Each structure stands twice: as structure tokens, then as C-alpha cells.
PDB file of C-alpha atoms in Angstrom:
ATOM      1  CA  MET A  29      63.196   6.859  17.542  1.00  0.00           C
ATOM      2  CA  ASP A  30      66.342   7.604  15.507  1.00  0.00           C
ATOM      3  CA  TYR A  31      67.055   6.090  12.023  1.00  0.00           C
ATOM      4  CA  THR A  32      69.660   3.590  13.318  1.00  0.00           C
ATOM      5  CA  ARG A  33      67.439   2.093  15.940  1.00  0.00           C
ATOM      6  CA  SER A  34      64.479   1.972  13.479  1.00  0.00           C
ATOM      7  CA  GLN A  35      66.511  -0.313  11.263  1.00  0.00           C
ATOM      8  CA  VAL A  36      67.086  -2.758  14.213  1.00  0.00           C
ATOM      9  CA  LEU A  37      63.841  -2.774  16.125  1.00  0.00           C
ATOM     10  CA  ASN A  38      60.619  -4.346  15.161  1.00  0.00           C
ATOM     11  CA  PRO A  39      58.200  -1.390  15.326  1.00  0.00           C
ATOM     12  CA  VAL A  40      55.149  -3.671  15.685  1.00  0.00           C
ATOM     13  CA  ARG A  41      56.666  -5.391  18.701  1.00  0.00           C
ATOM     14  CA  VAL A  42      57.777  -2.087  20.199  1.00  0.00           C
ATOM     15  CA  GLN A  43      54.290  -0.649  19.841  1.00  0.00           C
ATOM     16  CA  ALA A  44      52.724  -3.711  21.369  1.00  0.00           C
ATOM     17  CA  LEU A  45      55.031  -3.304  24.431  1.00  0.00           C
ATOM     18  CA  GLU A  46      54.166   0.392  24.831  1.00  0.00           C
ATOM     19  CA  THR A  47      50.442  -0.301  24.567  1.00  0.00           C
ATOM     20  CA  TRP A  48      50.669  -3.069  27.199  1.00  0.00           C
ATOM     21  CA  VAL A  49      52.602  -0.876  29.649  1.00  0.00           C
ATOM     22  CA  LYS A  50      49.955   1.837  29.343  1.00  0.00           C
ATOM     23  CA  GLN A  51      47.069  -0.580  29.667  1.00  0.00           C
ATOM     24  CA  THR A  52      48.515  -2.439  32.675  1.00  0.00           C
ATOM     25  CA  ASN A  53      50.217   0.508  34.266  1.00  0.00           C
ATOM     26  CA  ILE A  54      53.061  -1.838  34.963  1.00  0.00           C
ATOM     27  CA  GLN A  55      56.444  -0.400  36.059  1.00  0.00           C
ATOM     28  CA  LEU A  56      59.549  -1.310  34.129  1.00  0.00           C
ATOM     29  CA  LYS A  57      62.860   0.140  35.228  1.00  0.00           C
ATOM     30  CA  GLN A  58      65.931  -0.061  32.987  1.00  0.00           C
ATOM     31  CA  VAL A  59      69.394   0.240  34.545  1.00  0.00           C
ATOM     32  CA  ASN A  60      72.862  -1.252  33.763  1.00  0.00           C
ATOM     33  CA  GLY A  61      71.859  -3.214  30.697  1.00  0.00           C
ATOM     34  CA  GLN A  62      68.701  -4.837  32.036  1.00  0.00           C
ATOM     35  CA  ARG A  63      65.006  -3.871  32.353  1.00  0.00           C
ATOM     36  CA  ARG A  64      63.504  -4.834  35.635  1.00  0.00           C
ATOM     37  CA  TYR A  65      59.966  -5.518  36.885  1.00  0.00           C
ATOM     38  CA  GLY A  66      59.247  -5.951  40.550  1.00  0.00           C
ATOM     39  CA  GLY A  67      61.727  -6.860  43.152  1.00  0.00           C
ATOM     40  CA  PRO A  68      59.055  -6.928  44.613  1.00  0.00           C
ATOM     41  CA  PRO A  69      56.204  -5.677  42.502  1.00  0.00           C
ATOM     42  CA  GLU A  70      53.622  -3.300  44.087  1.00  0.00           C
ATOM     43  CA  GLY A  71      51.215  -5.067  46.372  1.00  0.00           C
ATOM     44  CA  TRP A  72      53.535  -8.083  46.929  1.00  0.00           C
ATOM     45  CA  GLU A  73      52.678 -10.008  50.094  1.00  0.00           C
ATOM     46  CA  GLY A  74      54.989 -12.561  51.676  1.00  0.00           C
ATOM     47  CA  PRO A  75      58.727 -12.749  52.532  1.00  0.00           C
ATOM     48  CA  MET A  76      61.634 -12.133  50.183  1.00  0.00           C
ATOM     49  CA  PRO A  77      62.351 -15.195  48.067  1.00  0.00           C
ATOM     50  CA  GLY A  78      65.195 -17.492  49.286  1.00  0.00           C
ATOM     51  CA  ALA A  79      67.506 -19.806  47.488  1.00  0.00           C
ATOM     52  CA  ARG A  80      66.426 -21.710  44.273  1.00  0.00           C
ATOM     53  CA  CYS A  81      63.540 -19.368  43.639  1.00  0.00           C
ATOM     54  CA  GLU A  82      64.927 -17.948  40.365  1.00  0.00           C
ATOM     55  CA  VAL A  83      64.932 -19.471  36.898  1.00  0.00           C
ATOM     56  CA  PHE A  84      67.152 -18.530  33.947  1.00  0.00           C
ATOM     57  CA  ILE A  85      65.442 -18.142  30.571  1.00  0.00           C
ATOM     58  CA  SER A  86      67.404 -18.310  27.266  1.00  0.00           C
ATOM     59  CA  GLN A  87      66.757 -18.600  23.525  1.00  0.00           C
ATOM     60  CA  ILE A  88      64.375 -15.573  23.596  1.00  0.00           C
ATOM     61  CA  PRO A  89      63.684 -13.974  20.235  1.00  0.00           C
ATOM     62  CA  ARG A  90      65.514 -10.583  20.195  1.00  0.00           C
ATOM     63  CA  ASP A  91      62.283  -8.627  19.458  1.00  0.00           C
ATOM     64  CA  THR A  92      60.237 -10.214  22.251  1.00  0.00           C
ATOM     65  CA  TYR A  93      59.592  -8.143  25.275  1.00  0.00           C
ATOM     66  CA  GLU A  94      57.823  -8.167  28.645  1.00  0.00           C
ATOM     67  CA  ASP A  95      54.310  -7.863  27.217  1.00  0.00           C
ATOM     68  CA  LEU A  96      54.678 -11.585  26.194  1.00  0.00           C
ATOM     69  CA  LEU A  97      57.202 -12.866  28.651  1.00  0.00           C
ATOM     70  CA  ILE A  98      55.712 -11.498  32.010  1.00  0.00           C
ATOM     71  CA  PRO A  99      52.216 -12.843  31.420  1.00  0.00           C
ATOM     72  CA  LEU A 100      53.649 -16.183  30.302  1.00  0.00           C
ATOM     73  CA  PHE A 101      55.885 -16.650  33.411  1.00  0.00           C
ATOM     74  CA  SER A 102      53.154 -15.190  35.636  1.00  0.00           C
ATOM     75  CA  SER A 103      50.812 -17.951  34.509  1.00  0.00           C
ATOM     76  CA  VAL A 104      52.865 -20.347  36.723  1.00  0.00           C
ATOM     77  CA  GLY A 105      52.654 -18.239  39.839  1.00  0.00           C
ATOM     78  CA  PRO A 106      53.171 -14.643  40.987  1.00  0.00           C
ATOM     79  CA  LEU A 107      56.390 -13.102  39.969  1.00  0.00           C
ATOM     80  CA  TRP A 108      58.533 -11.436  42.657  1.00  0.00           C
ATOM     81  CA  GLU A 109      60.887 -10.123  39.998  1.00  0.00           C
ATOM     82  CA  PHE A 110      61.538 -10.326  36.224  1.00  0.00           C
ATOM     83  CA  ARG A 111      64.715  -9.050  34.579  1.00  0.00           C
ATOM     84  CA  LEU A 112      65.171  -8.892  30.769  1.00  0.00           C
ATOM     85  CA  MET A 113      68.708  -8.230  29.613  1.00  0.00           C
ATOM     86  CA  MET A 114      68.827  -5.383  27.076  1.00  0.00           C
ATOM     87  CA  ASN A 115      71.195  -4.045  24.384  1.00  0.00           C
ATOM     88  CA  PHE A 116      71.686  -0.340  23.699  1.00  0.00           C
ATOM     89  CA  SER A 117      69.900  -0.826  20.457  1.00  0.00           C
ATOM     90  CA  GLY A 118      66.686  -1.653  22.334  1.00  0.00           C
ATOM     91  CA  GLN A 119      66.651  -5.314  21.498  1.00  0.00           C
ATOM     92  CA  ASN A 120      66.858  -7.827  24.279  1.00  0.00           C
ATOM     93  CA  ARG A 121      70.020  -9.925  24.559  1.00  0.00           C
ATOM     94  CA  GLY A 122      68.199 -13.283  24.360  1.00  0.00           C
ATOM     95  CA  PHE A 123      67.981 -14.093  28.041  1.00  0.00           C
ATOM     96  CA  ALA A 124      66.109 -13.147  31.193  1.00  0.00           C
ATOM     97  CA  TYR A 125      65.633 -14.143  34.818  1.00  0.00           C
ATOM     98  CA  ALA A 126      62.320 -14.762  36.596  1.00  0.00           C
ATOM     99  CA  LYS A 127      62.136 -14.985  40.453  1.00  0.00           C
ATOM    100  CA  TYR A 128      59.140 -16.508  42.258  1.00  0.00           C
ATOM    101  CA  GLY A 129      58.029 -16.537  45.921  1.00  0.00           C
ATOM    102  CA  SER A 130      59.138 -20.153  46.490  1.00  0.00           C
ATOM    103  CA  ALA A 131      61.377 -22.887  45.071  1.00  0.00           C
ATOM    104  CA  ALA A 132      58.334 -25.030  44.398  1.00  0.00           C
ATOM    105  CA  VAL A 133      56.851 -22.457  41.989  1.00  0.00           C
ATOM    106  CA  ALA A 134      60.278 -22.027  40.306  1.00  0.00           C
ATOM    107  CA  SER A 135      60.407 -25.841  39.745  1.00  0.00           C
ATOM    108  CA  GLU A 136      56.946 -25.757  38.275  1.00  0.00           C
ATOM    109  CA  ALA A 137      58.007 -23.003  35.874  1.00  0.00           C
ATOM    110  CA  ILE A 138      60.888 -25.120  34.691  1.00  0.00           C
ATOM    111  CA  ARG A 139      58.631 -28.192  34.298  1.00  0.00           C
ATOM    112  CA  THR A 140      55.956 -26.302  32.462  1.00  0.00           C
ATOM    113  CA  LEU A 141      57.815 -23.740  30.318  1.00  0.00           C
ATOM    114  CA  ASN A 142      61.123 -25.362  29.377  1.00  0.00           C
ATOM    115  CA  GLY A 143      60.724 -26.019  25.682  1.00  0.00           C
ATOM    116  CA  HIS A 144      57.785 -23.760  25.354  1.00  0.00           C
ATOM    117  CA  MET A 145      57.387 -22.549  21.721  1.00  0.00           C
ATOM    118  CA  LEU A 146      57.025 -18.764  22.095  1.00  0.00           C
ATOM    119  CA  GLU A 147      56.898 -18.549  18.224  1.00  0.00           C
ATOM    120  CA  PRO A 148      57.717 -20.833  15.308  1.00  0.00           C
ATOM    121  CA  GLY A 149      61.426 -21.766  15.510  1.00  0.00           C
ATOM    122  CA  TYR A 150      61.957 -20.380  19.054  1.00  0.00           C
ATOM    123  CA  CYS A 151      61.574 -22.854  21.935  1.00  0.00           C
ATOM    124  CA  LEU A 152      62.469 -21.324  25.309  1.00  0.00           C
ATOM    125  CA  SER A 153      65.140 -22.866  27.564  1.00  0.00           C
ATOM    126  CA  VAL A 154      64.165 -22.588  31.206  1.00  0.00           C
ATOM    127  CA  ARG A 155      66.391 -23.948  34.016  1.00  0.00           C
ATOM    128  CA  ARG A 156      67.399 -23.165  37.600  1.00  0.00           C
ATOM    129  CA  SER A 157      69.493 -19.998  38.005  1.00  0.00           C
ATOM    130  CA  THR A 158      72.797 -20.438  39.586  1.00  0.00           C
ATOM    131  CA  GLU A 159      72.149 -17.253  41.562  1.00  0.00           C
ATOM    132  CA  LYS A 160      75.777 -16.434  42.378  1.00  0.00           C
ATOM    133  CA  ARG A 161      75.833 -14.154  45.433  1.00  0.00           C
ATOM    134  CA  GLN A 162      79.517 -14.091  46.377  1.00  0.00           C
ATOM    135  CA  LEU A 163      82.198 -11.811  45.147  1.00  0.00           C
ATOM    136  CA  CYS A 164      85.970 -12.033  45.922  1.00  0.00           C
ATOM    137  CA  ILE A 165      87.710  -8.657  46.337  1.00  0.00           C
ATOM    138  CA  GLY A 166      91.494  -9.013  46.114  1.00  0.00           C
ATOM    139  CA  GLY A 167      94.360  -6.669  46.719  1.00  0.00           C
ATOM    140  CA  LEU A 168      93.188  -5.243  50.056  1.00  0.00           C
ATOM    141  CA  PRO A 169      95.796  -3.875  52.523  1.00  0.00           C
ATOM    142  CA  LEU A 170      97.196  -6.351  54.993  1.00  0.00           C
ATOM    143  CA  VAL A 171      95.847  -4.377  57.901  1.00  0.00           C
ATOM    144  CA  THR A 172      92.214  -4.549  56.645  1.00  0.00           C
ATOM    145  CA  GLN A 173      89.747  -5.342  59.408  1.00  0.00           C
ATOM    146  CA  GLN A 174      86.608  -7.296  58.735  1.00  0.00           C
ATOM    147  CA  GLU A 175      83.966  -5.217  60.453  1.00  0.00           C
ATOM    148  CA  GLN A 176      85.334  -1.987  59.126  1.00  0.00           C
ATOM    149  CA  LEU A 177      85.369  -3.309  55.553  1.00  0.00           C
ATOM    150  CA  LEU A 178      81.739  -4.459  55.974  1.00  0.00           C
ATOM    151  CA  GLN A 179      80.709  -0.919  57.055  1.00  0.00           C
ATOM    152  CA  VAL A 180      82.491   0.673  54.065  1.00  0.00           C
ATOM    153  CA  LEU A 181      81.053  -1.804  51.536  1.00  0.00           C
ATOM    154  CA  ARG A 182      77.505  -1.075  52.787  1.00  0.00           C
ATOM    155  CA  LYS A 183      78.089   2.610  52.220  1.00  0.00           C
ATOM    156  CA  LEU A 184      79.248   1.895  48.651  1.00  0.00           C
ATOM    157  CA  VAL A 185      76.774  -0.697  47.401  1.00  0.00           C
ATOM    158  CA  GLU A 186      73.410  -2.269  48.322  1.00  0.00           C
ATOM    159  CA  GLY A 187      72.641  -5.768  49.512  1.00  0.00           C
ATOM    160  CA  VAL A 188      75.834  -6.616  51.406  1.00  0.00           C
ATOM    161  CA  GLU A 189      75.064  -9.468  53.795  1.00  0.00           C
ATOM    162  CA  ARG A 190      78.360 -10.382  55.342  1.00  0.00           C
ATOM    163  CA  VAL A 191      82.132 -10.350  54.693  1.00  0.00           C
ATOM    164  CA  SER A 192      84.921 -12.783  55.627  1.00  0.00           C
ATOM    165  CA  LEU A 193      88.681 -12.179  55.099  1.00  0.00           C
ATOM    166  CA  LYS A 194      91.313 -14.539  53.755  1.00  0.00           C
ATOM    167  CA  ALA A 195      95.041 -14.228  54.013  1.00  0.00           C
ATOM    168  CA  GLY A 196      97.905 -16.633  53.889  1.00  0.00           C
ATOM    169  CA  PRO A 197     100.356 -18.408  51.504  1.00  0.00           C
ATOM    170  CA  GLY A 198      99.556 -17.802  47.873  1.00  0.00           C
ATOM    171  CA  ILE A 199      97.365 -14.757  48.594  1.00  0.00           C
ATOM    172  CA  GLU A 200      98.803 -11.361  47.868  1.00  0.00           C
ATOM    173  CA  GLY A 201      97.668  -9.022  50.657  1.00  0.00           C
ATOM    174  CA  VAL A 202      94.156  -9.839  51.905  1.00  0.00           C
ATOM    175  CA  SER A 203      91.125 -11.073  49.950  1.00  0.00           C
ATOM    176  CA  ALA A 204      87.518 -10.558  51.089  1.00  0.00           C
ATOM    177  CA  ILE A 205      84.601 -12.899  50.297  1.00  0.00           C
ATOM    178  CA  VAL A 206      81.482 -10.666  50.135  1.00  0.00           C
ATOM    179  CA  VAL A 207      78.077 -12.366  50.337  1.00  0.00           C
ATOM    180  CA  PHE A 208      75.098 -10.467  48.930  1.00  0.00           C
ATOM    181  CA  THR A 209      71.412 -10.824  49.535  1.00  0.00           C
ATOM    182  CA  SER A 210      70.783 -11.733  45.846  1.00  0.00           C
ATOM    183  CA  HIS A 211      72.547 -12.352  42.531  1.00  0.00           C
ATOM    184  CA  HIS A 212      71.274  -9.070  41.276  1.00  0.00           C
ATOM    185  CA  ALA A 213      72.840  -7.070  44.112  1.00  0.00           C
ATOM    186  CA  ALA A 214      76.078  -8.915  43.613  1.00  0.00           C
ATOM    187  CA  SER A 215      76.042  -8.272  39.903  1.00  0.00           C
ATOM    188  CA  MET A 216      75.369  -4.577  40.394  1.00  0.00           C
ATOM    189  CA  ALA A 217      78.106  -4.279  43.049  1.00  0.00           C
ATOM    190  CA  LYS A 218      80.651  -6.084  40.720  1.00  0.00           C
ATOM    191  CA  LYS A 219      80.251  -3.240  38.248  1.00  0.00           C
ATOM    192  CA  VAL A 220      81.123  -0.432  40.605  1.00  0.00           C
ATOM    193  CA  ILE A 221      83.366  -1.598  43.419  1.00  0.00           C
ATOM    194  CA  VAL A 222      86.748  -1.454  41.616  1.00  0.00           C
ATOM    195  CA  GLU A 223      86.077   2.106  40.427  1.00  0.00           C
ATOM    196  CA  ALA A 224      84.601   3.175  43.801  1.00  0.00           C
ATOM    197  CA  PHE A 225      87.682   2.029  45.677  1.00  0.00           C
ATOM    198  CA  LYS A 226      90.003   3.705  43.182  1.00  0.00           C
ATOM    199  CA  LYS A 227      88.005   6.923  43.271  1.00  0.00           C
ATOM    200  CA  HIS A 228      87.386   7.241  46.998  1.00  0.00           C
ATOM    201  CA  PHE A 229      90.387   5.479  48.532  1.00  0.00           C
ATOM    202  CA  ALA A 230      93.112   5.610  45.820  1.00  0.00           C
ATOM    203  CA  LEU A 231      93.215   1.830  46.094  1.00  0.00           C
ATOM    204  CA  SER A 232      93.438  -0.667  43.211  1.00  0.00           C
ATOM    205  CA  VAL A 233      91.518  -3.900  43.916  1.00  0.00           C
ATOM    206  CA  SER A 234      90.402  -6.792  41.868  1.00  0.00           C
ATOM    207  CA  ILE A 235      87.009  -8.452  41.845  1.00  0.00           C
ATOM    208  CA  LYS A 236      85.689 -11.784  40.580  1.00  0.00           C
ATOM    209  CA  TRP A 237      82.839 -14.163  41.131  1.00  0.00           C
ATOM    210  CA  GLN A 238      83.458 -16.653  44.047  1.00  0.00           C
ATOM    211  CA  SER A 239      82.096 -20.194  44.173  1.00  0.00           C
ATOM    212  CA  SER A 240      79.041 -20.607  46.260  1.00  0.00           C
ATOM    213  CA  GLY A 241      80.745 -22.828  48.810  1.00  0.00           C
ATOM    214  CA  LYS A 242      81.034 -21.251  52.186  1.00  0.00           C
ATOM    215  CA  PRO A 243      84.521 -20.419  53.285  1.00  0.00           C
ATOM    216  CA  GLY A 244      85.727 -22.722  56.032  1.00  0.00           C
ATOM    217  CA  PRO A 245      86.830 -21.493  59.479  1.00  0.00           C
ATOM    218  CA  GLU A 246      90.519 -21.803  58.489  1.00  0.00           C
ATOM    219  CA  GLU A 247      89.891 -19.170  55.792  1.00  0.00           C
ATOM    220  CA  HIS A 248      88.655 -16.497  58.240  1.00  0.00           C
ATOM    221  CA  MET A 249      91.002 -13.986  59.481  1.00  0.00           C
ATOM    222  CA  PRO A 250      90.279 -12.651  62.975  1.00  0.00           C
ATOM    223  CA  ALA A 251      88.844  -9.132  62.754  1.00  0.00           C
ATOM    224  CA  GLN A 252      91.440  -7.402  64.826  1.00  0.00           C
ATOM    225  CA  LYS A 253      94.522  -9.294  63.679  1.00  0.00           C
ATOM    226  CA  ALA A 254      96.976  -7.235  61.637  1.00  0.00           C
ATOM    227  CA  PHE A 255      99.446  -8.841  59.279  1.00  0.00           C
ATOM    228  CA  LEU A 256     102.848  -7.359  58.753  1.00  0.00           C
ATOM    229  CA  PRO A 257     103.730  -6.441  55.206  1.00  0.00           C
ATOM    230  CA  SER A 258     106.168  -8.684  53.380  1.00  0.00           C
ATOM    231  CA  PRO A 259     109.515  -6.940  52.499  1.00  0.00           C
ATOM    232  CA  THR A 260     109.851  -9.245  49.421  1.00  0.00           C
ATOM    233  CA  LYS A 261     106.420  -8.547  47.851  1.00  0.00           C
ATOM    234  CA  PRO A 262     105.613  -4.851  47.818  1.00  0.00           C
ATOM    235  CA  ARG A 263     101.994  -3.932  47.022  1.00  0.00           C
ATOM    236  CA  ARG A 264     100.925  -2.170  43.852  1.00  0.00           C
ATOM    237  CA  LEU A 265     100.241   1.155  45.544  1.00  0.00           C
ATOM    238  CA  LEU A 266     103.021   3.717  45.811  1.00  0.00           C
ATOM    239  CA  ALA A 267     104.372   4.485  49.375  1.00  0.00           C
ATOM    240  CA  PRO A 268     102.896   7.532  50.980  1.00  0.00           C
ATOM    241  CA  PRO A 269     105.074  10.635  51.049  1.00  0.00           C
ATOM    242  CA  ARG A 270     107.316  10.918  54.215  1.00  0.00           C
ATOM    243  CA  HIS A 271     105.481  11.767  57.385  1.00  0.00           C
ATOM    244  CA  THR A 272     102.147  12.072  55.606  1.00  0.00           C
ATOM    245  CA  LEU A 273      99.224   9.710  54.873  1.00  0.00           C
ATOM    246  CA  PRO A 274      96.835   9.634  51.960  1.00  0.00           C
ATOM    247  CA  PRO A 275      93.563  11.597  52.601  1.00  0.00           C
ATOM    248  CA  PHE A 276      91.510   8.417  53.137  1.00  0.00           C
ATOM    249  CA  LEU A 277      93.878   7.320  55.912  1.00  0.00           C
ATOM    250  CA  ARG A 278      93.885  10.736  57.605  1.00  0.00           C
ATOM    251  CA  THR A 279      90.132  11.502  57.942  1.00  0.00           C
ATOM    252  CA  SER A 280      86.857   9.876  58.917  1.00  0.00           C
ATOM    253  CA  SER A 281      85.192  11.208  55.769  1.00  0.00           C
ATOM    254  CA  ILE A 282      86.143  12.003  52.171  1.00  0.00           C
ATOM    255  CA  PRO A 283      87.258  15.604  52.005  1.00  0.00           C
ATOM    256  CA  PRO A 284      85.893  18.142  49.485  1.00  0.00           C
ATOM    257  CA  GLY A 285      87.645  17.806  46.176  1.00  0.00           C
ATOM    258  CA  PHE A 286      89.037  14.349  46.787  1.00  0.00           C
ATOM    259  CA  CYS A 287      86.686  12.555  44.461  1.00  0.00           C
ATOM    260  CA  ARG A 288      87.727  14.006  41.162  1.00  0.00           C
ATOM    261  CA  THR A 289      88.377  12.462  37.782  1.00  0.00           C
ATOM    262  CA  VAL A 290      90.519  13.575  34.853  1.00  0.00           C
ATOM    263  CA  GLY A 291      88.796  16.526  33.176  1.00  0.00           C
ATOM    264  CA  GLY A 292      86.898  17.858  36.087  1.00  0.00           C
ATOM    265  CA  PRO A 293      85.155  17.175  39.374  1.00  0.00           C
ATOM    266  CA  ALA A 294      83.027  14.036  39.671  1.00  0.00           C
ATOM    267  CA  ALA A 295      79.895  13.559  41.753  1.00  0.00           C
ATOM    268  CA  GLN A 296      81.165  13.428  45.384  1.00  0.00           C
ATOM    269  CA  LEU A 297      80.162  10.696  47.749  1.00  0.00           C
ATOM    270  CA  GLN A 298      80.623  11.356  51.393  1.00  0.00           C
ATOM    271  CA  ILE A 299      81.410   8.088  53.082  1.00  0.00           C
ATOM    272  CA  PRO A 300      81.856   8.276  56.814  1.00  0.00           C
ATOM    273  CA  LEU A 301      84.694   5.702  57.362  1.00  0.00           C
ATOM    274  CA  PRO A 302      84.859   3.563  60.518  1.00  0.00           C
ATOM    275  CA  PRO A 303      87.458   4.648  62.991  1.00  0.00           C
ATOM    276  CA  GLY A 304      90.852   3.180  62.011  1.00  0.00           C
ATOM    277  CA  PHE A 305      89.823   1.884  58.577  1.00  0.00           C
ATOM    278  CA  PHE A 306      92.946   0.891  56.700  1.00  0.00           C
ATOM    279  CA  SER A 307      94.924   2.498  59.509  1.00  0.00           C
ATOM    280  CA  LEU A 308      98.718   2.228  59.257  1.00  0.00           C
ATOM    281  CA  PRO A 309     101.487   2.154  61.865  1.00  0.00           C
ATOM    282  CA  PRO A 310     103.538   5.362  62.217  1.00  0.00           C
ATOM    283  CA  LEU A 311     105.983   5.996  59.376  1.00  0.00           C
ATOM    284  CA  PRO A 312     109.659   5.603  60.415  1.00  0.00           C
ATOM    285  CA  LEU A 313     112.027   8.397  60.220  1.00  0.00           C
ATOM    286  CA  SER A 314     114.296   7.498  57.401  1.00  0.00           C
ATOM    287  CA  ASP A 315     115.546   8.779  54.107  1.00  0.00           C
ATOM    288  CA  HIS A 316     113.846   5.873  52.280  1.00  0.00           C
ATOM    289  CA  PRO A 317     110.360   5.211  53.545  1.00  0.00           C
ATOM    290  CA  PRO A 318     109.248   1.674  53.035  1.00  0.00           C
ATOM    291  CA  HIS A 319     106.467   0.563  50.870  1.00  0.00           C
ATOM    292  CA  TYR A 320     103.198  -0.070  52.667  1.00  0.00           C
ATOM    293  CA  PHE A 321     100.473  -2.613  51.817  1.00  0.00           C
TER     294      PHE A 321
END
């Protein structure tokens, strides 16, 4: 442990965590600012938890770890997953998520543990997690097709359940509502989708959380319907050179060397694209090719 971290962390609490992990042989995996147990844990029996099975825990002391939290929340019922949000320093961020096998057990955890005094001056807040599972991806080309986009997203990120498209007045280009199997999957996807589309498709998209309400039938765009680009609202991307198309429009897979970043090659991800993904009509023969998208 370096000097800086030793000034922040409580060595007694850290040692207690390490001892508990060795004694229980429990598996904790840290990734993207959170430390995760389960999802499901080894030996779990039963289906994957559905809606309203997760609780949000806040007001956790910053030097409190899983050796105290997991046994406490397991006392209500078996945990399918426990996620503690972490700082780079090694302290927790003061909140966590616990997911149970049923909504009834989650309700019991709220009833039993909300207000629980973990240590003097620290009473836990435990309430139902909102479990946002929908993301809105904006700035997609007007010719985007629903099934093709679904296939590409499933190559890029995990947990994609379904996709619906929206287009019309007030929406620039096409937006996609992407539903994930869990809040965790959606949260992880939100961190990587923008960069992935920029790296692999030279396409700038936006992403934000979408309300949990299901899109109505009027919001769905038929999968095979193409919308003509508006001459008064050119897209952010530059027009392709005359008589040529960008690499991701000309091939069914990403060519060698395409996925590179400034300063050298990046790890390449070969993504077989569905036939016709982001396909464009033939470019006209003119001295001033139009903007597409």
C-alpha cells in the first residue's frame, strides 16, 4: 500500500476485509468503480431476479466494507448480487446495491434494515432501487434499421434485451430506446457505447437514461422503413468522399487497422455487421456531393 492510500484508508478495516475474504473464500470483483459479489453467487439456485428485487443502500461509512455489509444484508435472505461503489483511493463511495431473489425479500430488507445503526452516528438508508434499465441513443443515421442495430449492440455490450426506434418532429435523425436485462448492464453499456460507436463506426452518438415508461406504438419506427435526410438539417458527420463510402459502410466486418486511436493502435474488436447496416443510397455524380445522415 502506497503512502497516499495509507493516509486515507483505515488499516484495521482493510485488514478485517482481507481476513474475511480469505476465511470465507468469497469472490469479489472490482470493475468500473464498483466491487461486485455474485450476480449470481456460486451455487445459486433459482431464476434470475425480476423487477423490484433490488434495494439501494446509502449513508454507509466510507471505511465500511463487504465483511460487514454482505453478512448484514444476507441475514434477511440470500443475496443474488451485492455491489459496493468504490473510489480509486480504496474507500467506498457511501452507497451500494443489494439484489435478492424476490421482491418480497427486498421489501423485508427495507422494513428490517432501513435506519439500522451500523456504528454510532451512522444509520443506513435502505429503499427500493429505481433499477433504470433503458438508455436512449441519439444521433443515429436516418436509415438505421431496428433489427440490425439490435445485432450490433449485442456485439458491443452485454445484456441488451430489445430495441425500439423513434423518429419524427423534434427528433434529429433517429433515436433508439435500448432496454437491458438489468440496471447494472445498462450502466456498464452507458460507459462504453459512445466511444465504441466513434471508434468502430466513426459515428458520433449521444446517450442518456430513459424513463422506465414503455414507448407507445406511435413511437416505433417500422424496421425496414427508411427516412430521407432533411436538406435543411445536415447531420454532424462529414459527407463521405465522392464515390466512396466510409469503411464501416463498405464491409461486413471492421478491417485491420480501422480501430486505432491517436498515438498508436488500440485493441481491435472484430464486429460482424449485419448485411446493409447503416447502408446508404448510391452517391450522385455531382461536383458537390450532399451531406448524408
